[in-house]
GROMACS .gro file of C-alpha atoms in nm:
model
  446
    1MET     CA    1  -6.106   2.777  -3.460
    2LEU     CA    2  -6.081   3.110  -3.643
    3ALA     CA    3  -5.805   3.251  -3.419
    4PRO     CA    4  -5.557   2.961  -3.475
    5TRP     CA    5  -5.622   2.982  -3.849
    6ARG     CA    6  -5.543   3.356  -3.847
    7LYS     CA    7  -5.225   3.291  -3.650
    8PHE     CA    8  -5.123   3.027  -3.901
    9THR     CA    9  -5.190   3.256  -4.198
   10ARG     CA   10  -4.991   3.539  -4.034
   11TRP     CA   11  -4.704   3.300  -3.962
   12LEU     CA   12  -4.715   3.171  -4.320
   13ALA     CA   13  -4.725   3.525  -4.462
   14HIS     CA   14  -4.427   3.619  -4.244
   15TRP     CA   15  -4.209   3.334  -4.369
   16MET     CA   16  -4.326   3.331  -4.729
   17PRO     CA   17  -4.092   3.506  -4.974
   18LYS     CA   18  -4.198   3.856  -5.069
   19ARG     CA   19  -4.077   3.866  -5.428
   20LEU     CA   20  -4.297   3.758  -5.719
   21TYR     CA   21  -4.032   3.535  -5.876
   22ALA     CA   22  -3.980   3.333  -5.556
   23ARG     CA   23  -4.354   3.298  -5.499
   24SER     CA   24  -4.406   3.184  -5.858
   25LEU     CA   25  -4.137   2.920  -5.810
   26ILE     CA   26  -4.316   2.794  -5.501
   27ILE     CA   27  -4.643   2.776  -5.696
   28ILE     CA   28  -4.467   2.555  -5.952
   29ILE     CA   29  -4.249   2.348  -5.719
   30ALA     CA   30  -4.499   2.278  -5.439
   31PRO     CA   31  -4.758   2.093  -5.653
   32MET     CA   32  -4.481   1.903  -5.832
   33VAL     CA   33  -4.323   1.790  -5.504
   34LEU     CA   34  -4.663   1.702  -5.359
   35LEU     CA   35  -4.762   1.503  -5.668
   36GLN     CA   36  -4.435   1.314  -5.687
   37SER     CA   37  -4.441   1.244  -5.314
   38LEU     CA   38  -4.790   1.100  -5.353
   39ILE     CA   39  -4.680   0.891  -5.652
   40ALA     CA   40  -4.372   0.768  -5.464
   41PHE     CA   41  -4.584   0.676  -5.161
   42VAL     CA   42  -4.835   0.485  -5.370
   43PHE     CA   43  -4.551   0.311  -5.555
   44MET     CA   44  -4.374   0.215  -5.234
   45GLU     CA   45  -4.694   0.106  -5.065
   46ARG     CA   46  -4.850  -0.084  -5.352
   47HIS     CA   47  -4.599  -0.176  -5.618
   48TRP     CA   48  -4.265  -0.208  -5.440
   49GLN     CA   49  -4.392  -0.383  -5.129
   50THR     CA   50  -4.635  -0.606  -5.320
   51VAL     CA   51  -4.376  -0.720  -5.574
   52THR     CA   52  -4.117  -0.778  -5.301
   53GLN     CA   53  -4.377  -0.978  -5.105
   54ARG     CA   54  -4.451  -1.202  -5.401
   55LEU     CA   55  -4.084  -1.255  -5.490
   56SER     CA   56  -3.993  -1.336  -5.131
   57THR     CA   57  -4.289  -1.576  -5.108
   58ALA     CA   58  -4.167  -1.761  -5.421
   59VAL     CA   59  -3.810  -1.789  -5.290
   60VAL     CA   60  -3.921  -1.918  -4.951
   61ARG     CA   61  -4.156  -2.160  -5.127
   62ASP     CA   62  -3.862  -2.301  -5.323
   63ILE     CA   63  -3.655  -2.332  -5.005
   64ALA     CA   64  -3.945  -2.507  -4.831
   65GLY     CA   65  -3.967  -2.747  -5.125
   66VAL     CA   66  -3.594  -2.824  -5.095
   67ILE     CA   67  -3.634  -2.894  -4.723
   68ASP     CA   68  -3.930  -3.126  -4.793
   69LEU     CA   69  -3.723  -3.319  -5.049
   70MET     CA   70  -3.434  -3.351  -4.804
   71GLU     CA   71  -3.663  -3.489  -4.536
   72THR     CA   72  -3.865  -3.712  -4.772
   73TYR     CA   73  -3.570  -3.866  -4.958
   74PRO     CA   74  -3.280  -3.895  -4.715
   75GLN     CA   75  -3.113  -4.173  -4.919
   76ASP     CA   76  -2.843  -3.939  -5.058
   77PRO     CA   77  -2.644  -3.821  -4.758
   78ALA     CA   78  -2.450  -3.567  -4.968
   79TYR     CA   79  -2.762  -3.437  -5.143
   80GLU     CA   80  -2.563  -3.393  -5.465
   81ASN     CA   81  -2.865  -3.429  -5.696
   82LEU     CA   82  -3.072  -3.196  -5.481
   83ILE     CA   83  -2.799  -2.934  -5.482
   84ARG     CA   84  -2.768  -2.965  -5.860
   85ILE     CA   85  -3.144  -2.938  -5.920
   86ALA     CA   86  -3.171  -2.637  -5.686
   87ARG     CA   87  -2.887  -2.461  -5.867
   88GLU     CA   88  -3.004  -2.542  -6.220
   89ARG     CA   89  -3.383  -2.520  -6.182
   90LEU     CA   90  -3.440  -2.287  -5.887
   91SER     CA   91  -3.130  -2.064  -5.915
   92LEU     CA   92  -3.052  -2.140  -5.550
   93ASN     CA   93  -2.700  -2.222  -5.433
   94ILE     CA   94  -2.749  -2.452  -5.134
   95SER     CA   95  -2.508  -2.635  -4.908
   96ILE     CA   96  -2.540  -2.856  -4.600
   97LEU     CA   97  -2.353  -2.738  -4.290
   98PRO     CA   98  -2.285  -2.914  -3.958
   99PRO     CA   99  -2.547  -2.862  -3.688
  100ASP     CA  100  -2.367  -2.564  -3.537
  101PRO     CA  101  -2.563  -2.285  -3.368
  102LEU     CA  102  -2.687  -2.012  -3.598
  103PRO     CA  103  -2.493  -1.682  -3.597
  104ALA     CA  104  -2.616  -1.404  -3.372
  105PRO     CA  105  -2.865  -1.169  -3.539
  106GLY     CA  106  -2.689  -0.871  -3.693
  107PRO     CA  107  -2.805  -0.508  -3.684
  108LYS     CA  108  -3.097  -0.444  -3.911
  109PRO     CA  109  -3.068  -0.169  -4.172
  110PHE     CA  110  -3.254   0.157  -4.109
  111PHE     CA  111  -3.488   0.111  -4.405
  112SER     CA  112  -3.527  -0.233  -4.562
  113ILE     CA  113  -3.850  -0.418  -4.621
  114LEU     CA  114  -3.665  -0.731  -4.740
  115ASP     CA  115  -3.563  -0.841  -4.390
  116SER     CA  116  -3.912  -0.819  -4.248
  117ILE     CA  117  -4.086  -0.975  -4.548
  118LEU     CA  118  -3.837  -1.266  -4.576
  119GLY     CA  119  -3.854  -1.328  -4.203
  120GLU     CA  120  -4.234  -1.335  -4.205
  121GLU     CA  121  -4.245  -1.575  -4.500
  122ILE     CA  122  -3.987  -1.813  -4.351
  123THR     CA  123  -4.179  -1.817  -4.023
  124ARG     CA  124  -4.509  -1.877  -4.203
  125GLN     CA  125  -4.397  -2.142  -4.454
  126ILE     CA  126  -4.107  -2.322  -4.282
  127ASN     CA  127  -4.142  -2.236  -3.913
  128ARG     CA  128  -3.783  -2.335  -3.824
  129PRO     CA  129  -3.507  -2.131  -3.657
  130PHE     CA  130  -3.338  -1.919  -3.922
  131TRP     CA  131  -3.082  -1.649  -3.983
  132ILE     CA  132  -3.072  -1.415  -4.282
  133ASP     CA  133  -2.815  -1.164  -4.407
  134THR     CA  134  -2.935  -0.893  -4.648
  135ILE     CA  135  -2.692  -0.620  -4.539
  136GLY     CA  136  -2.442  -0.472  -4.785
  137ASP     CA  137  -2.431  -0.415  -5.156
  138SER     CA  138  -2.387  -0.782  -5.249
  139ASP     CA  139  -2.616  -0.927  -5.514
  140LEU     CA  140  -2.669  -1.236  -5.296
  141VAL     CA  141  -2.889  -1.296  -4.993
  142GLU     CA  142  -2.773  -1.560  -4.743
  143ILE     CA  143  -3.034  -1.766  -4.556
  144ARG     CA  144  -2.954  -2.031  -4.292
  145ILE     CA  145  -3.222  -2.261  -4.157
  146GLN     CA  146  -3.174  -2.489  -3.855
  147LEU     CA  147  -3.289  -2.846  -3.933
  148ASP     CA  148  -3.292  -3.153  -3.707
  149ASN     CA  149  -2.925  -3.254  -3.737
  150LYS     CA  150  -2.793  -3.010  -3.993
  151VAL     CA  151  -2.805  -2.648  -4.114
  152LEU     CA  152  -2.924  -2.559  -4.463
  153ARG     CA  153  -2.744  -2.260  -4.612
  154VAL     CA  154  -2.901  -2.097  -4.916
  155PHE     CA  155  -2.759  -1.823  -5.139
  156ALA     CA  156  -3.022  -1.653  -5.354
  157ARG     CA  157  -2.987  -1.362  -5.587
  158ARG     CA  158  -3.123  -1.043  -5.434
  159SER     CA  159  -3.330  -0.980  -5.744
  160GLN     CA  160  -3.516  -1.309  -5.680
  161ALA     CA  161  -3.658  -1.179  -5.352
  162TYR     CA  162  -3.651  -0.801  -5.396
  163ALA     CA  163  -3.799  -0.550  -5.645
  164SER     CA  164  -3.466  -0.411  -5.763
  165ASN     CA  165  -3.611  -0.166  -6.019
  166THR     CA  166  -3.717   0.077  -5.745
  167LEU     CA  167  -3.403   0.290  -5.761
  168ILE     CA  168  -3.435   0.324  -6.138
  169PHE     CA  169  -3.794   0.441  -6.096
  170LEU     CA  170  -3.698   0.699  -5.834
  171VAL     CA  171  -3.406   0.825  -6.044
  172TRP     CA  172  -3.628   0.864  -6.351
  173MET     CA  173  -3.894   1.039  -6.146
  174ALA     CA  174  -3.646   1.285  -5.985
  175GLY     CA  175  -3.463   1.339  -6.314
  176SER     CA  176  -3.780   1.415  -6.509
  177ALA     CA  177  -3.892   1.651  -6.231
  178LEU     CA  178  -3.563   1.843  -6.248
  179VAL     CA  179  -3.584   1.872  -6.626
  180LEU     CA  180  -3.943   1.997  -6.613
  181LEU     CA  181  -3.852   2.235  -6.332
  182ALA     CA  182  -3.560   2.379  -6.529
  183ILE     CA  183  -3.785   2.437  -6.831
  184ALA     CA  184  -4.049   2.599  -6.608
  185ILE     CA  185  -3.788   2.828  -6.448
  186LEU     CA  186  -3.663   2.944  -6.790
  187PHE     CA  187  -4.015   3.030  -6.907
  188LEU     CA  188  -4.101   3.184  -6.571
  189ARG     CA  189  -3.798   3.414  -6.579
  190ASN     CA  190  -3.904   3.542  -6.919
  191GLN     CA  191  -4.253   3.613  -6.786
  192ILE     CA  192  -4.139   3.776  -6.460
  193LYS     CA  193  -3.867   3.993  -6.616
  194PRO     CA  194  -4.110   4.236  -6.790
  195ILE     CA  195  -4.297   4.283  -6.462
  196GLN     CA  196  -3.970   4.358  -6.282
  197GLN     CA  197  -3.873   4.607  -6.554
  198LEU     CA  198  -4.212   4.778  -6.523
  199ALA     CA  199  -4.174   4.796  -6.145
  200THR     CA  200  -3.824   4.943  -6.181
  201ALA     CA  201  -3.942   5.203  -6.431
  202ALA     CA  202  -4.240   5.302  -6.214
  203ASP     CA  203  -4.022   5.319  -5.901
  204SER     CA  204  -3.763   5.536  -6.076
  205PHE     CA  205  -4.029   5.771  -6.212
  206GLY     CA  206  -4.190   5.794  -5.867
  207LYS     CA  207  -3.853   5.899  -5.722
  208GLY     CA  208  -3.813   6.173  -5.980
  209ARG     CA  209  -3.557   5.985  -6.186
  210SER     CA  210  -3.561   5.937  -6.561
  211GLY     CA  211  -3.575   5.557  -6.534
  212PRO     CA  212  -3.453   5.300  -6.787
  213PRO     CA  213  -3.431   5.469  -7.131
  214ASP     CA  214  -3.492   5.142  -7.318
  215PHE     CA  215  -3.808   5.039  -7.132
  216LYS     CA  216  -4.062   4.880  -7.366
  217PRO     CA  217  -4.373   4.675  -7.286
  218ARG     CA  218  -4.289   4.304  -7.306
  219GLY     CA  219  -4.429   3.975  -7.188
  220ALA     CA  220  -4.788   3.859  -7.165
  221GLU     CA  221  -5.074   4.069  -7.297
  222GLU     CA  222  -5.177   4.193  -6.952
  223VAL     CA  223  -4.820   4.298  -6.871
  224ARG     CA  224  -4.790   4.475  -7.208
  225ARG     CA  225  -5.111   4.664  -7.141
  226ALA     CA  226  -4.985   4.772  -6.798
  227GLY     CA  227  -4.651   4.881  -6.949
  228ALA     CA  228  -4.820   5.076  -7.228
  229ALA     CA  229  -5.052   5.245  -6.976
  230PHE     CA  230  -4.750   5.342  -6.765
  231ILE     CA  231  -4.570   5.493  -7.066
  232VAL     CA  232  -4.880   5.695  -7.161
  233MET     CA  233  -4.919   5.813  -6.801
  234ARG     CA  234  -4.551   5.911  -6.776
  235GLU     CA  235  -4.564   6.102  -7.105
  236ARG     CA  236  -4.882   6.280  -6.998
  237ILE     CA  237  -4.731   6.385  -6.665
  238GLU     CA  238  -4.407   6.499  -6.827
  239ARG     CA  239  -4.605   6.693  -7.087
  240GLN     CA  240  -4.812   6.862  -6.816
  241ILE     CA  241  -4.498   6.953  -6.620
  242GLU     CA  242  -4.335   7.092  -6.930
  243GLN     CA  243  -4.649   7.288  -7.018
  244ARG     CA  244  -4.672   7.426  -6.665
  245THR     CA  245  -4.306   7.529  -6.664
  246THR     CA  246  -4.342   7.700  -7.003
  247MET     CA  247  -4.652   7.885  -6.890
  248LEU     CA  248  -4.488   7.997  -6.567
  249SER     CA  249  -4.184   8.118  -6.758
  250GLY     CA  250  -4.411   8.335  -6.970
  251VAL     CA  251  -4.596   8.463  -6.663
  252SER     CA  252  -4.262   8.534  -6.497
  253HIS     CA  253  -4.144   8.737  -6.796
  254ASP     CA  254  -4.461   8.943  -6.807
  255LEU     CA  255  -4.468   9.012  -6.434
  256ARG     CA  256  -4.101   9.099  -6.423
  257THR     CA  257  -4.157   9.346  -6.707
  258ILE     CA  258  -4.432   9.516  -6.505
  259LEU     CA  259  -4.219   9.524  -6.192
  260THR     CA  260  -3.930   9.675  -6.389
  261ARG     CA  261  -4.164   9.952  -6.515
  262PHE     CA  262  -4.275  10.021  -6.155
  263LYS     CA  263  -3.912  10.055  -6.046
  264LEU     CA  264  -3.833  10.285  -6.340
  265GLN     CA  265  -4.131  10.508  -6.266
  266LEU     CA  266  -4.036  10.528  -5.899
  267ALA     CA  267  -3.680  10.621  -5.997
  268LEU     CA  268  -3.811  10.902  -6.222
  269VAL     CA  269  -4.031  11.034  -5.944
  270GLY     CA  270  -3.719  11.090  -5.736
  271SER     CA  271  -3.755  11.264  -5.403
  272LYS     CA  272  -4.084  11.433  -5.480
  273VAL     CA  273  -4.277  11.154  -5.310
  274ASP     CA  274  -4.182  10.914  -5.033
  275THR     CA  275  -4.136  10.597  -5.238
  276GLU     CA  276  -3.967  10.377  -4.977
  277ALA     CA  277  -4.288  10.187  -4.891
  278MET     CA  278  -4.372  10.132  -5.257
  279GLU     CA  279  -4.019  10.006  -5.331
  280GLN     CA  280  -4.049   9.763  -5.041
  281ASP     CA  281  -4.378   9.637  -5.180
  282ILE     CA  282  -4.223   9.586  -5.522
  283ASP     CA  283  -3.930   9.396  -5.368
  284ASP     CA  284  -4.174   9.177  -5.174
  285MET     CA  285  -4.375   9.111  -5.490
  286GLN     CA  286  -4.059   9.014  -5.679
  287SER     CA  287  -3.945   8.790  -5.393
  288MET     CA  288  -4.285   8.619  -5.381
  289LEU     CA  289  -4.283   8.579  -5.759
  290GLU     CA  290  -3.941   8.416  -5.759
  291GLY     CA  291  -4.043   8.193  -5.469
  292TYR     CA  292  -4.363   8.088  -5.639
  293LEU     CA  293  -4.183   8.004  -5.962
  294ALA     CA  294  -3.928   7.797  -5.772
  295PHE     CA  295  -4.209   7.618  -5.590
  296ALA     CA  296  -4.400   7.547  -5.910
  297ARG     CA  297  -4.095   7.422  -6.099
  298SER     CA  298  -3.964   7.213  -5.807
  299GLU     CA  299  -3.647   7.160  -6.006
  300ALA     CA  300  -3.836   6.909  -6.226
  301GLU     CA  301  -3.596   6.950  -6.514
  302GLU     CA  302  -3.290   6.848  -6.309
  303GLU     CA  303  -3.133   6.508  -6.369
  304THR     CA  304  -3.048   6.273  -6.081
  305GLY     CA  305  -2.691   6.227  -5.968
  306THR     CA  306  -2.467   6.147  -5.671
  307PHE     CA  307  -2.492   6.386  -5.377
  308ASN     CA  308  -2.259   6.402  -5.075
  309LEU     CA  309  -2.425   6.476  -4.740
  310GLU     CA  310  -2.097   6.560  -4.565
  311ARG     CA  311  -2.036   6.855  -4.798
  312LEU     CA  312  -2.390   6.984  -4.747
  313PHE     CA  313  -2.362   6.963  -4.368
  314ALA     CA  314  -2.023   7.139  -4.378
  315LYS     CA  315  -2.180   7.422  -4.580
  316LEU     CA  316  -2.471   7.448  -4.334
  317LYS     CA  317  -2.226   7.458  -4.043
  318GLU     CA  318  -2.048   7.756  -4.201
  319GLU     CA  319  -2.385   7.927  -4.246
  320GLY     CA  320  -2.462   7.863  -3.879
  321ILE     CA  321  -2.132   8.022  -3.775
  322LEU     CA  322  -2.213   8.335  -3.979
  323LEU     CA  323  -2.557   8.355  -3.816
  324LYS     CA  324  -2.412   8.278  -3.471
  325ARG     CA  325  -2.614   7.958  -3.440
  326GLY     CA  326  -2.507   7.627  -3.297
  327PHE     CA  327  -2.502   7.344  -3.552
  328THR     CA  328  -2.413   6.975  -3.510
  329SER     CA  329  -2.449   6.686  -3.753
  330LYS     CA  330  -2.386   6.313  -3.775
  331ILE     CA  331  -2.423   6.051  -4.047
  332ARG     CA  332  -2.487   5.677  -4.014
  333GLY     CA  333  -2.423   5.478  -4.329
  334LYS     CA  334  -2.289   5.600  -4.661
  335PRO     CA  335  -2.280   5.979  -4.708
  336GLU     CA  336  -2.335   5.946  -5.086
  337ILE     CA  337  -2.697   5.932  -5.206
  338HIS     CA  338  -2.861   5.926  -5.550
  339VAL     CA  339  -3.099   6.224  -5.581
  340ARG     CA  340  -3.146   6.545  -5.779
  341PRO     CA  341  -2.857   6.736  -5.618
  342ASN     CA  342  -2.975   7.098  -5.643
  343ALA     CA  343  -3.331   7.015  -5.543
  344PHE     CA  344  -3.226   6.800  -5.248
  345SER     CA  345  -2.978   7.063  -5.130
  346ARG     CA  346  -3.261   7.318  -5.137
  347LEU     CA  347  -3.487   7.080  -4.944
  348ILE     CA  348  -3.246   7.044  -4.651
  349SER     CA  349  -3.130   7.404  -4.668
  350ASN     CA  350  -3.489   7.532  -4.646
  351LEU     CA  351  -3.556   7.324  -4.335
  352VAL     CA  352  -3.227   7.413  -4.163
  353SER     CA  353  -3.258   7.782  -4.257
  354ASN     CA  354  -3.607   7.779  -4.110
  355SER     CA  355  -3.459   7.645  -3.785
  356PHE     CA  356  -3.173   7.899  -3.794
  357ARG     CA  357  -3.429   8.178  -3.824
  358TYR     CA  358  -3.623   8.083  -3.507
  359ALA     CA  359  -3.380   7.879  -3.291
  360ARG     CA  360  -3.035   7.915  -3.135
  361ASN     CA  361  -2.916   7.555  -3.178
  362VAL     CA  362  -2.983   7.307  -3.458
  363SER     CA  363  -2.881   6.942  -3.487
  364VAL     CA  364  -2.907   6.719  -3.794
  365ALA     CA  365  -2.884   6.336  -3.794
  366ALA     CA  366  -2.879   6.135  -4.120
  367ASP     CA  367  -2.934   5.759  -4.137
  368HIS     CA  368  -2.868   5.600  -4.478
  369ARG     CA  369  -2.928   5.224  -4.459
  370GLU     CA  370  -3.137   4.950  -4.623
  371GLY     CA  371  -3.228   5.163  -4.924
  372TRP     CA  372  -3.377   5.453  -4.724
  373LEU     CA  373  -3.244   5.791  -4.613
  374THR     CA  374  -3.384   5.946  -4.297
  375ILE     CA  375  -3.275   6.295  -4.194
  376ILE     CA  376  -3.389   6.434  -3.857
  377ILE     CA  377  -3.356   6.809  -3.794
  378ASP     CA  378  -3.405   6.927  -3.431
  379ASP     CA  379  -3.401   7.281  -3.299
  380ASP     CA  380  -3.471   7.456  -2.966
  381GLY     CA  381  -3.704   7.722  -3.107
  382PRO     CA  382  -4.069   7.793  -3.024
  383GLY     CA  383  -4.196   7.499  -3.234
  384ILE     CA  384  -4.531   7.464  -3.412
  385ARG     CA  385  -4.862   7.358  -3.259
  386LYS     CA  386  -4.981   7.009  -3.359
  387GLU     CA  387  -5.299   7.133  -3.523
  388MET     CA  388  -5.096   7.366  -3.749
  389ARG     CA  389  -4.830   7.119  -3.869
  390GLU     CA  390  -5.024   7.023  -4.180
  391GLU     CA  391  -5.120   7.381  -4.263
  392VAL     CA  392  -4.762   7.513  -4.269
  393PHE     CA  393  -4.689   7.310  -4.584
  394LYS     CA  394  -4.946   7.505  -4.783
  395PRO     CA  395  -4.804   7.771  -5.018
  396PHE     CA  396  -4.794   8.128  -4.875
  397PHE     CA  397  -4.922   8.010  -4.537
  398ARG     CA  398  -4.793   8.231  -4.255
  399LEU     CA  399  -4.814   8.149  -3.885
  400ASP     CA  400  -4.920   8.406  -3.630
  401GLU     CA  401  -4.689   8.264  -3.367
  402ALA     CA  402  -4.326   8.329  -3.284
  403ARG     CA  403  -4.202   8.131  -3.586
  404ASN     CA  404  -4.351   8.400  -3.812
  405GLN     CA  405  -4.208   8.718  -3.667
  406ASP     CA  406  -3.954   8.753  -3.947
  407SER     CA  407  -4.125   8.938  -4.230
  408SER     CA  408  -3.864   8.838  -4.487
  409GLY     CA  409  -4.021   8.499  -4.554
  410THR     CA  410  -4.261   8.436  -4.839
  411GLY     CA  411  -4.442   8.136  -4.688
  412LEU     CA  412  -4.303   7.900  -4.951
  413GLY     CA  413  -4.002   7.740  -4.780
  414LEU     CA  414  -4.180   7.438  -4.629
  415ALA     CA  415  -4.408   7.402  -4.932
  416ILE     CA  416  -4.106   7.381  -5.163
  417ALA     CA  417  -3.931   7.138  -4.926
  418LEU     CA  418  -4.234   6.906  -4.915
  419ASP     CA  419  -4.277   6.921  -5.291
  420ILE     CA  420  -3.913   6.823  -5.344
  421ALA     CA  421  -3.936   6.539  -5.090
  422ARG     CA  422  -4.247   6.395  -5.252
  423SER     CA  423  -4.096   6.427  -5.599
  424HIS     CA  424  -3.824   6.193  -5.469
  425GLY     CA  425  -4.085   5.945  -5.347
  426GLY     CA  426  -4.058   6.051  -4.982
  427ASP     CA  427  -4.226   6.277  -4.728
  428ILE     CA  428  -4.167   6.525  -4.444
  429ILE     CA  429  -4.315   6.484  -4.096
  430LEU     CA  430  -4.315   6.751  -3.823
  431ASP     CA  431  -4.300   6.652  -3.457
  432ASP     CA  432  -4.191   6.773  -3.115
  433SER     CA  433  -3.815   6.787  -3.067
  434PRO     CA  434  -3.645   6.651  -2.752
  435THR     CA  435  -3.463   6.985  -2.734
  436GLY     CA  436  -3.793   7.167  -2.687
  437GLY     CA  437  -3.849   7.302  -3.038
  438LEU     CA  438  -3.951   7.151  -3.369
  439ARG     CA  439  -3.839   6.823  -3.521
  440ALA     CA  440  -3.853   6.778  -3.900
  441ILE     CA  441  -3.816   6.419  -4.029
  442VAL     CA  442  -3.729   6.374  -4.397
  443ARG     CA  443  -3.755   6.017  -4.528
  444ILE     CA  444  -3.691   5.927  -4.892
  445PRO     CA  445  -3.579   5.613  -5.080
  446ALA     CA  446  -3.214   5.645  -5.176
   0.00000   0.00000   0.00000
């Protein structure tokens, strides 16, 4: 019993709309439709059918009374008085026809309770061969009854035998439902809109974008509280980033001053001492300092804008030619993306430069569809062991394998690349490449 229920819930979750506005509409519409369907069923079952039954019974009773009078008082062969009384008192237009056979039964309408109820009442009260015609939009119902040597034809108003106010009831019910639904949709849109604005602002901030400048908490109290909490969180994070950048700028100035003094002292020493090793150490320290500052800043102050992947790949191809490396690229979807241009260029350049350093051939494939950008970078280098693929993203981490034989690196390239990817709301995954080396997968919303 539990397994079918789980299958049903999974099927329902699969076909249910995913957006809050659509789900809220279903929450409003479904009970309304269910309630009105129940009311319509009860009305049809109890009121409509019961009233039609009673009206049809009264009409057939009047017809049976006319037949009894015709058979009890046959003195008037033309039945003029009976016809007059039936027309004036019973609202029945009757006529006497020759004893011809009754017409063949016509096709019954798809949905009509009048035919069945009238037929049942005529069979129960009169029990003579009959023919009825209720088809069409006429206000009259024709009934023919086979008597001994004649045929009685009766025209009765449809309203005499049928509850004609049903359509009015259904129209009022559907009309009132539409009016109430329209009012509910208007109020619901006003309640959902602040939530959508909050989601847009949070999504933009998570992707490293500035977000809507006019965002203010609106809507219900709970939504206002969530919006206010988001604004406070965003301001706190921006303040921390600004404080960190300011502090690092000061640290950079102080350290650069010290390094400049070291260089000046080494220059004054001249050739008295072998200073080549010390100068190399100073250059390495300065390179590590610049790399660390770039990693810490992560281009946080840069605004988002449109970036063209084709131009970036063309630049990387030229770099590959200078380094005598093979480079191929392809793009599926639009080449324009909305990111922080300088930061994103550094992200891809760091990964491709890393492949250029350790491999002979590099290929890049970009797929920009359905709101996501996926860039796959493959090389034929020595690769990275699986157990070390998380460690290489740590700042200043250096491998002992073949991908670390170049001493010019500072151990910050992959750390900076990952930091930039995550600041755009994405991530970087390392895997084995089909070409035998390393595969780097960059996936960000764009």
